[in-house]
Tab-separated table of C-alpha atoms in Angstrom:
chain	number	residue	atom	x	y	z
P	1	MET	CA	39.934	-12.919	17.254
P	2	ASP	CA	36.980	-13.389	19.556
P	3	ASP	CA	33.906	-15.617	19.634
P	4	ARG	CA	30.617	-13.942	18.772
P	5	VAL	CA	26.860	-14.513	18.471
P	6	ASP	CA	25.179	-13.553	15.182
P	7	GLN	CA	21.591	-14.748	15.646
P	8	ALA	CA	19.197	-16.575	17.994
P	9	VAL	CA	15.815	-18.231	17.281
P	10	ILE	CA	13.188	-20.034	19.359
P	11	ALA	CA	12.504	-23.632	18.328
P	12	LYS	CA	9.784	-26.174	19.073
P	13	GLY	CA	9.536	-26.913	22.797
P	14	ASP	CA	10.923	-23.479	23.739
P	15	ALA	CA	14.470	-24.525	22.914
P	16	VAL	CA	16.809	-21.794	21.688
P	17	TYR	CA	19.294	-22.057	18.827
P	18	VAL	CA	22.162	-19.589	18.776
P	19	SER	CA	24.486	-19.169	15.792
P	20	GLY	CA	27.777	-17.366	15.555
P	21	THR	CA	31.467	-17.987	15.168
P	22	VAL	CA	34.119	-19.394	17.489
P	23	VAL	CA	37.887	-19.422	17.116
P	24	ILE	CA	39.431	-22.908	17.124
P	25	ASN	CA	43.134	-23.421	16.423
P	26	GLY	CA	43.372	-19.878	15.072
P	27	LYS	CA	40.523	-20.309	12.548
P	28	ARG	CA	37.076	-18.727	12.800
P	29	LYS	CA	34.385	-21.430	12.473
P	30	ALA	CA	30.599	-21.174	12.235
P	31	VAL	CA	28.791	-22.697	15.210
P	32	VAL	CA	25.225	-23.569	16.211
P	33	VAL	CA	24.352	-24.130	19.871
P	34	ARG	CA	21.121	-25.587	21.273
P	35	TYR	CA	19.914	-24.549	24.722
P	36	GLY	CA	16.968	-26.059	26.551
P	37	ALA	CA	13.929	-24.098	27.713
P	38	LYS	CA	15.668	-23.293	31.014
P	39	GLY	CA	19.006	-22.332	29.454
P	40	ALA	CA	20.869	-25.620	29.833
P	41	LEU	CA	23.409	-26.316	27.064
P	42	LYS	CA	22.212	-29.342	25.065
P	43	TRP	CA	24.762	-29.537	22.217
P	44	TRP	CA	26.865	-27.542	19.777
P	45	HIS	CA	28.369	-28.158	16.324
P	46	THR	CA	30.797	-26.302	14.094
P	47	TYR	CA	31.217	-26.283	10.333
P	48	TRP	CA	34.562	-27.787	9.304
P	49	GLY	CA	34.584	-27.404	5.538
P	50	GLU	CA	37.915	-26.374	4.062
P	51	LYS	CA	40.534	-26.870	6.809
P	52	ALA	CA	42.317	-23.653	5.863
P	53	SER	CA	39.107	-21.637	5.795
P	54	ASN	CA	37.688	-18.968	8.053
P	55	ASP	CA	33.907	-18.660	8.314
P	56	GLY	CA	31.937	-15.440	8.249
P	57	ALA	CA	28.655	-14.613	9.957
P	58	ALA	CA	26.490	-17.621	10.780
P	59	HIS	CA	22.694	-17.574	10.480
P	60	VAL	CA	20.189	-20.004	11.970
P	61	ALA	CA	16.549	-20.953	11.448
P	62	ALA	CA	14.346	-23.610	13.069
P	63	ASP	CA	11.771	-25.685	11.207
P	64	SER	CA	8.411	-26.965	12.495
P	65	GLN	CA	10.017	-30.186	13.806
P	66	GLY	CA	12.593	-28.318	15.882
P	67	ASN	CA	15.503	-29.006	13.520
P	68	ALA	CA	18.227	-26.360	13.271
P	69	ILE	CA	19.324	-24.964	9.918
P	70	LEU	CA	22.779	-23.357	10.082
P	71	GLY	CA	24.102	-21.288	7.192
P	72	CYS	CA	27.456	-19.552	6.879
P	73	THR	CA	29.919	-18.029	4.464
P	74	THR	CA	33.309	-19.666	4.289
P	75	VAL	CA	36.479	-17.970	3.091
P	76	SER	CA	39.255	-20.152	1.685
P	77	ALA	CA	42.698	-18.937	0.710
P	78	GLY	CA	42.864	-18.730	-3.069
P	79	LEU	CA	39.305	-20.018	-3.481
P	80	GLY	CA	37.249	-16.986	-2.462
P	81	TYR	CA	33.863	-16.993	-0.742
P	82	SER	CA	31.268	-19.744	-0.748
P	83	TRP	CA	28.304	-20.688	1.433
P	84	ALA	CA	27.332	-23.821	3.294
P	85	VAL	CA	24.023	-24.867	4.875
P	86	MET	CA	23.653	-27.674	7.429
P	87	LYS	CA	20.679	-29.318	9.112
P	88	PHE	CA	20.783	-30.750	12.640
P	89	SER	CA	18.043	-32.695	14.424
P	90	PRO	CA	16.755	-31.538	17.845
P	91	ASN	CA	19.052	-34.101	19.507
P	92	GLY	CA	22.088	-32.777	17.596
P	93	ASN	CA	22.433	-35.397	14.876
P	94	HIS	CA	23.801	-34.069	11.587
P	95	ALA	CA	21.143	-34.611	8.886
P	96	TRP	CA	22.812	-33.091	5.802
P	97	LEU	CA	25.277	-30.558	4.413
P	98	SER	CA	24.709	-28.474	1.281
P	99	GLU	CA	27.742	-26.594	-0.002
P	100	PHE	CA	27.190	-23.976	-2.691
P	101	ASP	CA	28.679	-25.174	-5.945
P	102	ASP	CA	30.794	-22.739	-7.883
P	103	ILE	CA	29.045	-20.760	-10.624
P	104	GLY	CA	31.720	-19.641	-13.042
P	105	GLY	CA	34.233	-18.849	-10.307
P	106	GLN	CA	31.961	-16.273	-8.665
P	107	ASP	CA	31.939	-15.604	-4.938
P	108	ALA	CA	28.834	-16.555	-2.927
P	109	VAL	CA	28.156	-14.809	0.400
P	110	LEU	CA	25.257	-16.066	2.576
P	111	THR	CA	23.164	-13.416	4.373
P	112	ALA	CA	20.096	-15.263	5.736
P	113	VAL	CA	18.336	-18.629	6.104
P	114	ALA	CA	14.631	-19.357	6.643
P	115	THR	CA	12.124	-22.228	6.555
P	116	ASP	CA	8.469	-22.396	5.582
P	117	ALA	CA	5.569	-24.396	7.058
P	118	ALA	CA	6.504	-27.386	4.860
P	119	ASP	CA	10.065	-27.180	6.279
P	120	ASP	CA	11.573	-26.219	2.919
P	121	VAL	CA	14.846	-24.346	3.435
P	122	TYR	CA	15.579	-20.982	1.803
P	123	VAL	CA	18.910	-19.206	1.590
P	124	ALA	CA	19.570	-15.556	0.733
P	125	GLY	CA	22.932	-14.299	-0.387
P	126	ASN	CA	25.012	-12.461	-2.927
P	127	ILE	CA	26.656	-14.041	-5.977
P	128	GLY	CA	29.305	-12.345	-8.082
P	129	ASP	CA	32.269	-10.075	-7.597
P	130	ALA	CA	32.799	-6.626	-6.090
P	131	ASP	CA	31.531	-4.865	-9.242
P	132	THR	CA	28.589	-7.004	-10.373
P	133	ALA	CA	27.086	-8.879	-7.435
P	134	ASP	CA	23.500	-10.160	-7.737
P	135	ALA	CA	21.037	-10.739	-4.884
P	136	ALA	CA	20.272	-14.463	-4.870
P	137	CYS	CA	17.790	-16.888	-3.341
P	138	GLU	CA	18.170	-20.668	-3.170
P	139	ARG	CA	15.592	-23.283	-2.156
P	140	LEU	CA	16.817	-26.571	-0.662
P	141	ASN	CA	14.970	-29.854	-0.217
P	142	PRO	CA	14.370	-30.365	3.541
P	143	ALA	CA	14.991	-34.126	3.304
P	144	ASP	CA	18.531	-34.084	1.921
P	145	GLY	CA	19.616	-30.485	1.242
P	146	THR	CA	19.702	-30.806	-2.540
P	147	ARG	CA	19.003	-27.664	-4.544
P	148	VAL	CA	15.413	-27.269	-5.773
P	149	TRP	CA	16.116	-23.935	-7.474
P	150	LEU	CA	18.452	-20.961	-7.461
P	151	THR	CA	17.475	-17.548	-8.788
P	152	ALA	CA	19.006	-14.092	-8.676
P	153	TYR	CA	18.036	-10.454	-9.210
P	154	ASP	CA	20.217	-8.399	-11.561
P	155	ASP	CA	19.318	-4.715	-11.948
P	156	PRO	CA	19.067	-3.245	-15.498
P	157	ALA	CA	22.453	-1.507	-15.108
P	158	HIS	CA	24.090	-4.813	-14.037
P	159	GLY	CA	25.525	-3.122	-10.960
P	160	ILE	CA	25.770	-4.264	-7.372
P	161	ASP	CA	22.608	-5.854	-5.956
P	162	LEU	CA	22.796	-7.126	-2.392
P	163	ALA	CA	20.441	-9.363	-0.397
P	164	SER	CA	20.244	-8.647	3.319
P	165	ALA	CA	16.845	-9.991	4.443
P	166	LEU	CA	14.647	-13.011	3.734
P	167	ALA	CA	11.006	-13.744	4.603
P	168	VAL	CA	8.922	-16.763	3.609
P	169	LYS	CA	5.152	-17.179	3.641
P	170	SER	CA	4.009	-20.700	2.781
P	171	GLY	CA	2.082	-20.805	-0.469
P	172	ALA	CA	2.485	-17.050	-0.988
P	173	GLY	CA	6.107	-16.622	-1.942
P	174	VAL	CA	9.615	-15.854	-0.852
P	175	TYR	CA	10.599	-12.237	-0.270
P	176	LEU	CA	14.170	-11.064	-0.652
P	177	GLY	CA	15.117	-7.624	0.681
P	178	GLY	CA	18.262	-5.632	0.121
P	179	SER	CA	19.622	-2.964	-2.182
P	180	ALA	CA	19.956	-2.573	-5.960
P	181	SER	CA	22.033	-0.240	-8.101
P	182	ASN	CA	20.183	2.442	-10.042
P	183	ALA	CA	21.098	4.293	-13.256
P	184	ASP	CA	22.891	7.006	-11.250
P	185	GLY	CA	25.158	4.472	-9.595
P	186	ASP	CA	23.434	4.871	-6.230
P	187	ALA	CA	21.583	2.164	-4.305
P	188	ASP	CA	17.814	1.848	-3.991
P	189	MET	CA	15.870	-0.415	-1.638
P	190	LEU	CA	15.138	-3.821	-3.174
P	191	LEU	CA	12.211	-6.138	-2.511
P	192	ALA	CA	12.003	-9.127	-4.861
P	193	SER	CA	9.361	-11.849	-4.709
P	194	PHE	CA	9.841	-15.429	-5.906
P	195	GLN	CA	7.320	-18.249	-6.077
P	196	PRO	CA	8.239	-21.262	-3.953
């Protein structure tokens, strides 16, 4: 297993946040790294949820204050997939952790994180199993990471709907992109809009 970078974003003051995964003691863990404007390493943090877990792709966003929002999918033996979102201050202090709570034993796979001008945090992902996944969007309170709302798109055939992209425009809505099953069992492009 190798370390890898999944995403990079520019933050306030020309800092750069990089997210990805690193292997520590044989387990893949999500990581966020902050670099200064000239490339100097400032700090890094990993997600250490379930000790026996491996983490999937890690996504990062930066809010207007320069805080880092790290989101990842974690895979635990016997427990399936779940997602976690963390907030770190520009100096690397851990502000909060929001772990997706189980909805009827369904898997939850995170695919994107974003913030709006008010620093609200949005998460895109997929909830369900291999046959009936729904594209989902969650809004978190920027102060403490508590859930404001969670909504999902389920196509009329109740097939597989997958979220792969997320865009937020303050006051205008949240846009979730991906794919949705059609009546023929094929996939069509999906663009769903939710009010913040």
